[in-house]
Amino acid sequence: MEKGKGVMGAGRRWAVDFSDNSTAPSSRDIPDPPGFTRASVDQDDSAVSRQKNDAEANWKAQKAWEVAQAPFKNLLMMGFMMWMAGSTVHLFSIGITFSALWQPISALQGVGKVFEPYKDNKVDLLGPKLLFIALNLGGLALGVWKLNTLGLLPTHASDWVSSLSPAQEVEYSGGGIPL
Amino acid sequence: MAIRSFLILFILFFFSSLNPILSLYEDQVGLVDWHQQYLGKVKQAVFHTHKTGRKRVVVSTEENVVASLDLRQGEIFWRHVLGSNDVIDGIDIALGKYVITLSSGGSILRAWNLPDGQMVWESSLRGPKHSKSLLLLPTNLKIEKDNVVIIFSNGHLNAVSCIDGEVLWEKDFEGESLEVQQVIQPPGSNLIYVVGFASSSLFEMYQINALNGELLKHESAAFSGGFLGEVSPVFRETVVALDSTGLILLTISFQNGKISFQQTPISNLVKDSFGPAKIIPSSVTGIFAIKINAVTIVIRVTDENKLEVVEKTNHETSISDALSISEGQQAFALVQHASHEIHLRVKLAHNWDDNLLKESVKMDQHRGLVHKVYINNYIRTDKSYGFRALIVMEDHSLLLLQQGEIVWSREDGLASIIDVTTSELPVERDGVSVAKVEHNLFEWLKGHMLKLKGTLMLANPQDIAAIQSMRLKNSEKSKMTRDHNGFRKLLIVLTRAGKLFALHTGDGHIVWSHLLQSLQKSKVCQHPIGLNLYKWQVPHHHAMDENPSVLVIGKCGPSSDAPGALSFVDTYTGKELSSLSLLHSVAQVIPLPYTDSTEQRLHLLIDADKHAHLYPKTPEAISIFEREFSNIYWYSVEDDNGIIKGHALRGKCTGEVADEVCFDTRELWSIVFPSESEKIIATVTRKLTECHVVNGGYGRWVVHTQAKVIADQEVMYKYISRNLLFVATVALKGSGEIGSVTPEESWLVAYLIDTVTGRILHRVTHHGSQGPVHAVFSENWVVYHYFNLKAHRYEMSVIEIYDQSRADNKDVWKLVLGKHNLNSPISLYSRPDVITKSQSYFFTHSVKAIAVTSTTKGITSKQLLIGTIGDQVLALDKRFLDPRRTVNPTQAEKEEGIIPLTDSLPIIPQSYVTHALRVEGLRGIITVPAKLESTTLVFAHGVDLFFTQLAPSRTYDSLTDDFNYALLLITIVALVAAIFVTWTLSERKELQDNWR
């Protein structure tokens, strides 16, 4: 179970981190070997590494956009499933509807996690994030709409009055044919 | 939201099988239902003690039942219930194998086969129906080797053959103004004497040849004093009668055709006699009895026609018919009532001083007095005679006495139930006596293992039988405490004899019975009649320590101004808490929707002078009543005059009847139906049981919701008023029997009337229709049953009434925020804006009673319970009587559960609630909600009683009785075990993997 969680969070089976983020000393927990000076390396390869970093940032941004667009496919598939499920209430349609509601909600809860790998100082993640949120909200809206077509949303007057008990009458009368 | 989705799920679940058939499996019969057979008060009993075969007694009863009973156990061998207008006049056994019954005012004679009760022949006797009819079976009179039955009925004397019911001869007395008293056939002769009175002072005697009906002699003699009441035959050619004052006894003998009178003033016989006497007829030779007030005097007639008092007693006495035990010897029984026991004496007719038998039997006080006694003899092992006596008690029960003991008893009073109500059982707690039912765990487990075997189809036939008997004998259902589901209750029934019974709903046994003091004959109350039962006190929340009680209303005599009588009976113990003889009459009883602090319900009794009397007469009740004074109305239906009047209360009584709890009333409105074109034949309101009582406040109807959601989420608001009255009138011509008028002459008008304001909310005319009308009113609809003369079929119509004035409550936001007026109290004086929807359908059966199922909260869909002419109860879904049915319902309507319209209502054989049983002489159907919302209790009564539980929408809120808890338990245990096993296995595997 423990292993699975990590995998699922990234959405991938495994990952190799090519980026060298060793410049940040805070992230370094292993002490450098004797005779190795980090600064000199940085200075030597500064031009190369900057180029490298730029490419990486570009790549990250691209990836982030891709991830942000991912729910769109989901949305289309969900729409197709909903169309298949029909508008009557039964186990299948209820299942579909609830998963259509649940998926966007869980995705929205984990927005930060999804974009974690693409976090970069140079990459602006706001755009992809907004798109991601918008698409998921769209999915949610689709789910709600489906719920409504199934008649499970209290949008009619009938949903609010059906539990009202009858009104009291002021007068009381009794009688009938004499015994 | 959640409620709605659930409801939709439920509805879909129910309607997925469009016709929910609520039939039973064969092995479910008797699990929750019970059926009891009764006879009614025995009118006449004839013993049949054939040497071979089982000993039995044939009885006829006031409920028009003729039945053959086993003498050993009192079980019914066979039974026939004749119609309510086919009153039995006499029964006898002919040739030792036929039971002869004379019924319908002496116009129908039937012979039934004694062993199995099959009808052998039936013959109808002609003549206008007016006189009393007599049945006589001479023992050794034969016409051409045919045994005959002599019948006097409708002014004709007939001799009918026993074999085939053929009339052998007929003598017409129609011309004579004769009031026949006795037909005497002296044994051993071929003569028949017909004696009677003509023009009140003439005694007539006809001597007729029994072989051919030839009139041999006709004598008449005048007696100036006139005659009173009946005559009692004492000898072959002597009868005893009373003169018109009731003070002089006449011995009339007509020996050799000569009539002679002999007068004996009663004061000569009994010194301190006062008041007129009454003859108690008996067939014993030489003995008769008279009754003066409460004193019974037994008089012997000597050979010289002299009268001799042999016994005078203050005790209630009954004399049996004569029983010939050997040649020329007649025995008879005398039963006397002394406080706690009865004394039975059997004597020979000619020997008063010696007793053949003298026994005392302890008798339950609640059986009242002995009304009738029949004796029969048997030969003991020592060749001497033994006697057994069948006695009919005041409470209509039937007992067999033998050797000083009650051999068996039958509570036949339960055949004539007047009113039914229910009561809860005590709550289970320490100190409450509870039948010991719990068995040990092993037994429980064994039972469930058996059930499990049954479920898995491993059980052998013995096991299946064991399972079945276990289910039927489930002691849980007859426990004397309240259960969680509210299935166990007490049915409190009032019988015509003035006895109150409490029946347990579990198995129908009698928990207690009580002969009500207020409904007993007394000096102040000569002819008491029980009328109704009301729930007087229903302890609820804060008065839990009190026992619930019922109010029994009766009146003295049939007239409308006869004084009333009240009894209050504790329903746990059956004790009469108090009884009141009222000074005023009781014309109406109105249970008010208010209770006092001890949960006693306020009742308003209206007397014939239209004064209202409040009960209980406590200051607290008066203060509650005065608070609501201006809101209480009452109405009276005068069906003879065709007027419905509405009244309001005015103030305290003035005049001589001044009383704290007496109130004057004033008339508010009246609806007068045109007398020549409309006659009231039926009025129906909603049942009182549909109303909850809220302490000190208003009653709340057991209607779950005021809105009805129709297709496309539209809402219709039901017009739910407790003050609605359904009235059906027919044309005066059409008020007779079905088919007596042409369709053009008859019509039926149905009204819905508001009883507070007298407003007619709806009126519909059914042309070419006729009564009788049976109707049931519930929620916002009424269903009624009548005959359509044009179509020659019965019809049922439904009217639903909706409130249009609330229909504009459509804004969802207003409803969400609670800004609507749907819950505010309504006054009926505001202008109602109603629409009605109605529809009619053909129905195959004629109907005896209609009821509707009621549940605690009114959520469960309703079923109509129709008492058919075949004495069965049919459950018909209310959905079949929905005015919104159309021939082609839309998809949305189908989803809503609307059934396509058909011209007639379907009768699904499986939906007979009474399955294979019949509730003979069905009169009423009562439904009581159980605590479980899905379930309702149904009690049908007539001559028989039937009780069952119904779930109109199936038991959606509980597991069925045969749910196998053992299987569930075993499954859970197995799963838990499996979890542990797999867990340990995986642990081990992981360890091994790690070591590798």
XYZ file of C-alpha atoms in Angstrom, chain B residues 179-569:
391
model
C -104.093 -16.068 14.756
C -102.633 -19.511 15.151
C -100.958 -20.225 18.470
C -100.261 -23.910 18.466
C -100.385 -26.888 16.181
C -100.707 -30.001 18.280
C -100.348 -33.512 17.056
C -101.183 -35.983 19.803
C -98.813 -38.903 19.336
C -100.413 -42.141 18.270
C -103.365 -40.517 16.566
C -104.025 -39.289 13.072
C -105.332 -35.970 14.235
C -103.935 -32.490 14.176
C -105.278 -29.710 16.303
C -104.799 -26.149 15.214
C -105.629 -23.742 17.974
C -105.577 -20.003 17.905
C -107.356 -16.782 18.615
C -109.634 -14.843 16.373
C -110.576 -11.220 17.015
C -108.851 -11.255 20.422
C -111.665 -12.870 22.388
C -112.543 -15.927 20.348
C -110.776 -19.213 20.836
C -110.796 -21.403 17.764
C -109.991 -25.048 17.409
C -109.700 -26.984 14.183
C -109.419 -30.720 14.141
C -107.789 -31.970 11.007
C -107.146 -35.416 9.643
C -103.402 -35.722 9.447
C -103.536 -38.154 6.543
C -105.268 -35.970 4.002
C -105.748 -32.534 5.517
C -109.488 -32.893 5.741
C -111.194 -30.618 8.237
C -112.950 -32.846 10.730
C -114.207 -30.391 13.252
C -114.216 -26.665 13.815
C -115.186 -25.255 17.151
C -114.970 -21.810 18.552
C -115.804 -20.320 21.877
C -115.798 -16.752 23.051
C -114.137 -15.588 26.211
C -115.103 -12.104 27.177
C -111.872 -11.342 28.963
C -109.754 -11.639 25.840
C -106.341 -13.262 25.595
C -102.807 -12.123 26.147
C -99.661 -13.459 24.630
C -98.951 -17.058 23.986
C -100.519 -20.329 24.948
C -98.692 -23.214 26.463
C -99.826 -26.763 25.703
C -100.047 -28.847 28.857
C -101.880 -31.967 27.802
C -102.827 -33.547 24.538
C -106.014 -31.584 24.369
C -105.489 -28.849 26.893
C -103.691 -25.534 26.673
C -103.092 -22.754 29.159
C -103.467 -19.077 28.326
C -103.705 -15.743 30.099
C -106.575 -13.315 29.900
C -105.942 -9.827 28.567
C -105.305 -8.352 32.005
C -102.635 -10.934 32.733
C -104.147 -11.681 36.108
C -106.234 -14.748 35.357
C -104.975 -18.084 34.074
C -107.229 -19.900 31.639
C -107.139 -23.617 31.205
C -108.682 -24.358 27.867
C -109.519 -27.932 27.058
C -110.989 -29.110 23.813
C -111.508 -32.759 24.507
C -113.832 -34.424 22.057
C -114.276 -31.218 20.217
C -115.843 -29.379 23.108
C -114.141 -26.250 24.279
C -114.307 -25.463 27.918
C -112.640 -22.647 29.862
C -111.572 -22.809 33.436
C -110.494 -19.602 35.113
C -108.000 -19.414 37.925
C -106.991 -15.990 39.222
C -103.273 -15.899 39.854
C -103.871 -14.289 43.226
C -105.560 -17.543 44.280
C -102.397 -19.450 43.518
C -99.855 -16.986 44.776
C -100.836 -14.922 47.720
C -98.662 -11.886 47.312
C -98.729 -11.600 43.548
C -98.931 -8.266 41.875
C -98.804 -7.066 38.312
C -99.580 -8.911 35.120
C -97.977 -12.270 34.435
C -96.316 -13.665 31.354
C -96.425 -17.265 30.210
C -93.123 -18.982 29.546
C -94.153 -21.639 27.038
C -92.862 -25.131 27.522
C -93.651 -28.389 25.870
C -93.557 -30.412 29.066
C -96.742 -32.307 29.783
C -98.634 -30.925 32.713
C -96.134 -28.219 33.639
C -95.851 -24.614 32.665
C -94.363 -21.499 34.129
C -95.369 -17.886 34.461
C -93.330 -14.884 35.269
C -94.516 -11.950 37.342
C -91.906 -9.210 37.365
C -88.787 -11.052 38.505
C -90.597 -13.932 40.170
C -90.886 -17.194 38.312
C -93.705 -19.531 39.265
C -93.829 -23.111 38.088
C -97.326 -24.481 37.957
C -98.475 -28.061 37.617
C -101.764 -28.971 35.994
C -103.424 -31.975 37.567
C -105.587 -34.426 35.694
C -108.715 -32.572 36.738
C -107.318 -29.411 35.202
C -106.542 -28.008 38.583
C -103.585 -25.699 38.938
C -101.018 -26.155 41.630
C -97.992 -24.028 42.356
C -94.980 -26.256 42.742
C -92.265 -23.689 42.880
C -91.910 -20.011 43.332
C -88.514 -18.436 43.097
C -86.822 -15.095 42.760
C -83.928 -16.608 40.883
C -83.832 -16.470 37.143
C -85.196 -19.768 35.924
C -85.268 -21.458 32.549
C -87.135 -24.599 31.664
C -86.023 -26.910 28.928
C -88.150 -28.643 26.378
C -89.474 -32.076 27.188
C -87.296 -35.067 26.481
C -89.030 -38.411 26.268
C -86.762 -40.964 27.865
C -88.934 -44.012 27.847
C -92.518 -44.831 27.066
C -94.796 -42.201 28.450
C -92.056 -40.678 30.533
C -90.895 -37.169 29.931
C -87.986 -35.480 31.526
C -87.190 -31.822 31.581
C -84.532 -29.623 33.048
C -84.784 -26.581 35.213
C -81.892 -24.212 35.514
C -81.745 -21.640 38.228
C -79.273 -18.931 38.648
C -77.722 -18.181 41.984
C -75.008 -15.558 42.245
C -71.890 -17.555 41.375
C -73.324 -20.856 40.334
C -76.202 -22.342 38.489
C -78.359 -25.194 39.725
C -79.448 -27.730 37.198
C -82.259 -30.086 38.061
C -83.695 -32.751 35.823
C -87.126 -34.016 36.744
C -89.778 -36.300 35.386
C -92.837 -34.490 34.136
C -95.323 -36.341 36.314
C -93.162 -36.451 39.369
C -92.174 -33.021 40.556
C -90.899 -33.976 43.950
C -88.015 -36.174 42.894
C -85.001 -35.092 40.977
C -83.409 -37.364 38.449
C -80.383 -35.211 38.634
C -79.283 -32.283 40.703
C -76.095 -30.498 39.996
C -74.465 -27.200 40.776
C -72.011 -25.719 38.383
C -69.716 -22.804 39.069
C -70.372 -20.148 36.508
C -68.374 -17.145 35.469
C -70.270 -14.027 36.447
C -69.504 -12.453 33.116
C -71.679 -14.893 31.293
C -74.795 -13.387 32.804
C -77.994 -15.328 33.235
C -79.089 -18.559 31.665
C -81.396 -17.791 28.773
C -82.127 -21.201 27.346
C -81.519 -24.789 28.222
C -81.760 -27.959 26.157
C -81.312 -31.422 27.595
C -80.308 -34.719 26.212
C -79.848 -38.089 27.829
C -77.323 -40.833 27.440
C -77.014 -44.249 28.970
C -74.250 -44.649 31.459
C -72.174 -47.774 31.748
C -74.358 -48.929 34.641
C -77.454 -48.686 32.378
C -78.835 -45.686 34.247
C -79.683 -42.419 32.559
C -77.256 -39.593 32.473
C -78.169 -36.118 31.323
C -76.290 -33.413 29.601
C -77.563 -29.885 29.222
C -76.763 -27.342 26.554
C -77.265 -23.870 27.932
C -77.356 -20.510 26.239
C -76.190 -17.660 28.407
C -77.028 -13.996 28.440
C -73.768 -13.139 26.685
C -74.817 -15.503 23.854
C -72.234 -18.105 24.786
C -73.064 -21.766 24.487
C -72.029 -24.284 27.123
C -72.410 -27.995 27.564
C -72.836 -29.240 31.107
C -72.317 -32.852 31.997
C -71.670 -34.417 35.380
C -71.536 -31.068 37.084
C -68.871 -29.695 34.860
C -68.634 -27.440 31.859
C -67.459 -29.790 29.134
C -66.989 -27.081 26.579
C -68.019 -23.525 25.946
C -68.263 -21.417 22.832
C -68.104 -17.633 22.844
C -70.745 -17.216 20.228
C -71.420 -13.639 21.245
C -68.484 -12.776 19.026
C -70.661 -13.527 16.012
C -72.548 -10.290 16.556
C -70.002 -7.547 16.966
C -71.349 -4.006 17.032
C -68.192 -1.969 17.253
C -64.450 -2.467 17.379
C -61.607 -0.388 18.658
C -58.017 -1.163 19.546
C -55.772 -0.678 22.488
C -52.068 -0.976 23.022
C -50.675 -3.672 25.263
C -48.608 -2.848 28.341
C -44.989 -1.897 27.818
C -42.600 -4.672 28.722
C -40.865 -3.935 31.985
C -40.306 -5.470 35.400
C -43.463 -6.266 37.205
C -45.546 -6.619 34.098
C -46.670 -10.177 33.778
C -45.341 -11.519 30.558
C -45.984 -14.974 29.286
C -42.784 -16.930 29.599
C -41.652 -17.441 26.088
C -37.916 -17.163 25.949
C -36.202 -20.451 25.369
C -32.585 -21.213 25.722
C -29.865 -20.477 23.245
C -29.535 -24.073 22.179
C -33.158 -24.250 21.117
C -32.809 -20.989 19.280
C -29.753 -22.202 17.452
C -31.425 -25.498 16.671
C -34.398 -23.698 15.192
C -32.212 -21.570 13.050
C -30.158 -24.539 11.938
C -33.385 -26.171 10.832
C -34.318 -23.040 8.964
C -30.900 -22.972 7.392
C -31.361 -26.520 6.240
C -34.655 -25.477 4.768
C -33.059 -22.564 2.949
C -30.322 -24.725 1.524
C -32.919 -27.325 0.509
C -31.325 -29.988 2.649
C -34.325 -30.535 4.870
C -36.267 -33.754 4.733
C -40.064 -33.780 5.038
C -39.949 -34.154 8.848
C -37.699 -31.160 9.117
C -40.016 -29.156 6.885
C -42.951 -30.082 9.075
C -40.959 -29.122 12.150
C -40.054 -25.775 10.595
C -43.667 -25.098 9.709
C -45.001 -25.924 13.148
C -42.266 -23.797 14.673
C -43.325 -20.865 12.559
C -46.984 -21.270 13.385
C -46.427 -21.721 17.088
C -44.151 -18.758 17.354
C -44.898 -17.723 20.896
C -43.538 -14.289 20.230
C -46.733 -13.228 18.556
C -49.053 -13.949 21.467
C -46.968 -12.223 24.108
C -48.849 -9.887 26.382
C -46.614 -6.881 25.897
C -46.145 -4.218 23.305
C -43.721 -5.074 20.536
C -41.382 -2.870 18.631
C -43.310 -3.071 15.387
C -46.714 -2.529 16.926
C -48.156 -5.792 15.610
C -49.389 -6.921 19.001
C -52.441 -5.032 20.107
C -55.741 -5.670 21.791
C -58.880 -5.618 19.715
C -61.654 -4.380 21.956
C -65.011 -5.528 20.605
C -68.513 -4.778 21.800
C -71.091 -7.446 21.082
C -74.825 -7.199 20.818
C -75.201 -8.940 24.179
C -73.502 -5.969 25.833
C -70.288 -7.838 26.462
C -66.872 -6.406 25.866
C -64.109 -8.724 24.700
C -60.416 -8.071 24.306
C -58.856 -10.198 21.602
C -55.120 -10.497 21.119
C -54.098 -9.672 17.583
C -51.364 -12.307 17.624
C -53.543 -15.394 17.695
C -57.022 -14.120 18.455
C -57.352 -15.518 21.949
C -59.632 -13.768 24.403
C -57.559 -11.847 26.893
C -60.501 -10.752 28.993
C -64.238 -10.346 28.663
C -66.624 -8.269 30.631
C -70.387 -8.153 30.699
C -71.094 -4.463 31.052
C -73.232 -3.391 33.955
C -74.538 -0.383 32.105
C -75.851 -2.567 29.295
C -77.689 -4.991 31.554
C -81.394 -5.014 32.027
C -82.297 -3.107 35.123
C -85.189 -1.205 36.570
C -84.064 2.077 35.050
C -82.977 0.591 31.780
C -85.371 -1.966 30.373
C -83.990 -2.568 26.902
C -80.371 -1.539 26.853
C -78.632 -1.365 23.498
C -74.904 -1.058 23.017
C -74.022 1.532 20.435
C -70.392 2.463 20.097
C -66.916 2.238 21.471
C -64.547 5.152 21.728
C -61.006 5.470 22.913
C -61.364 7.342 26.145
C -57.847 7.489 27.397
C -54.763 6.685 25.399
C -51.753 7.220 27.646
C -49.009 8.574 25.539
C -46.057 10.480 26.811
C -46.545 11.926 30.210
C -49.318 9.710 31.475
C -47.608 6.382 30.850
C -48.531 5.017 34.257
C -52.219 5.155 33.565
C -53.923 2.260 31.868
C -55.728 3.029 28.642
C -59.468 2.890 28.751
C -62.407 2.824 26.387
C -65.775 4.486 26.535
C -68.822 2.368 25.786
C -71.924 4.230 24.785
C -75.325 2.651 25.060
C -78.887 3.705 25.419
C -82.004 2.357 27.058
C -84.447 1.409 24.411
C -84.683 1.959 20.706
C -86.377 5.364 20.767
C -84.306 8.428 19.988
C -84.941 10.100 23.358
C -84.080 7.069 25.471
C -81.555 7.969 28.166
C -77.971 7.061 27.492
C -75.618 4.853 29.452
C -71.858 5.145 29.626
C -69.220 2.707 30.766
C -65.521 3.249 31.147
C -63.459 0.106 30.886
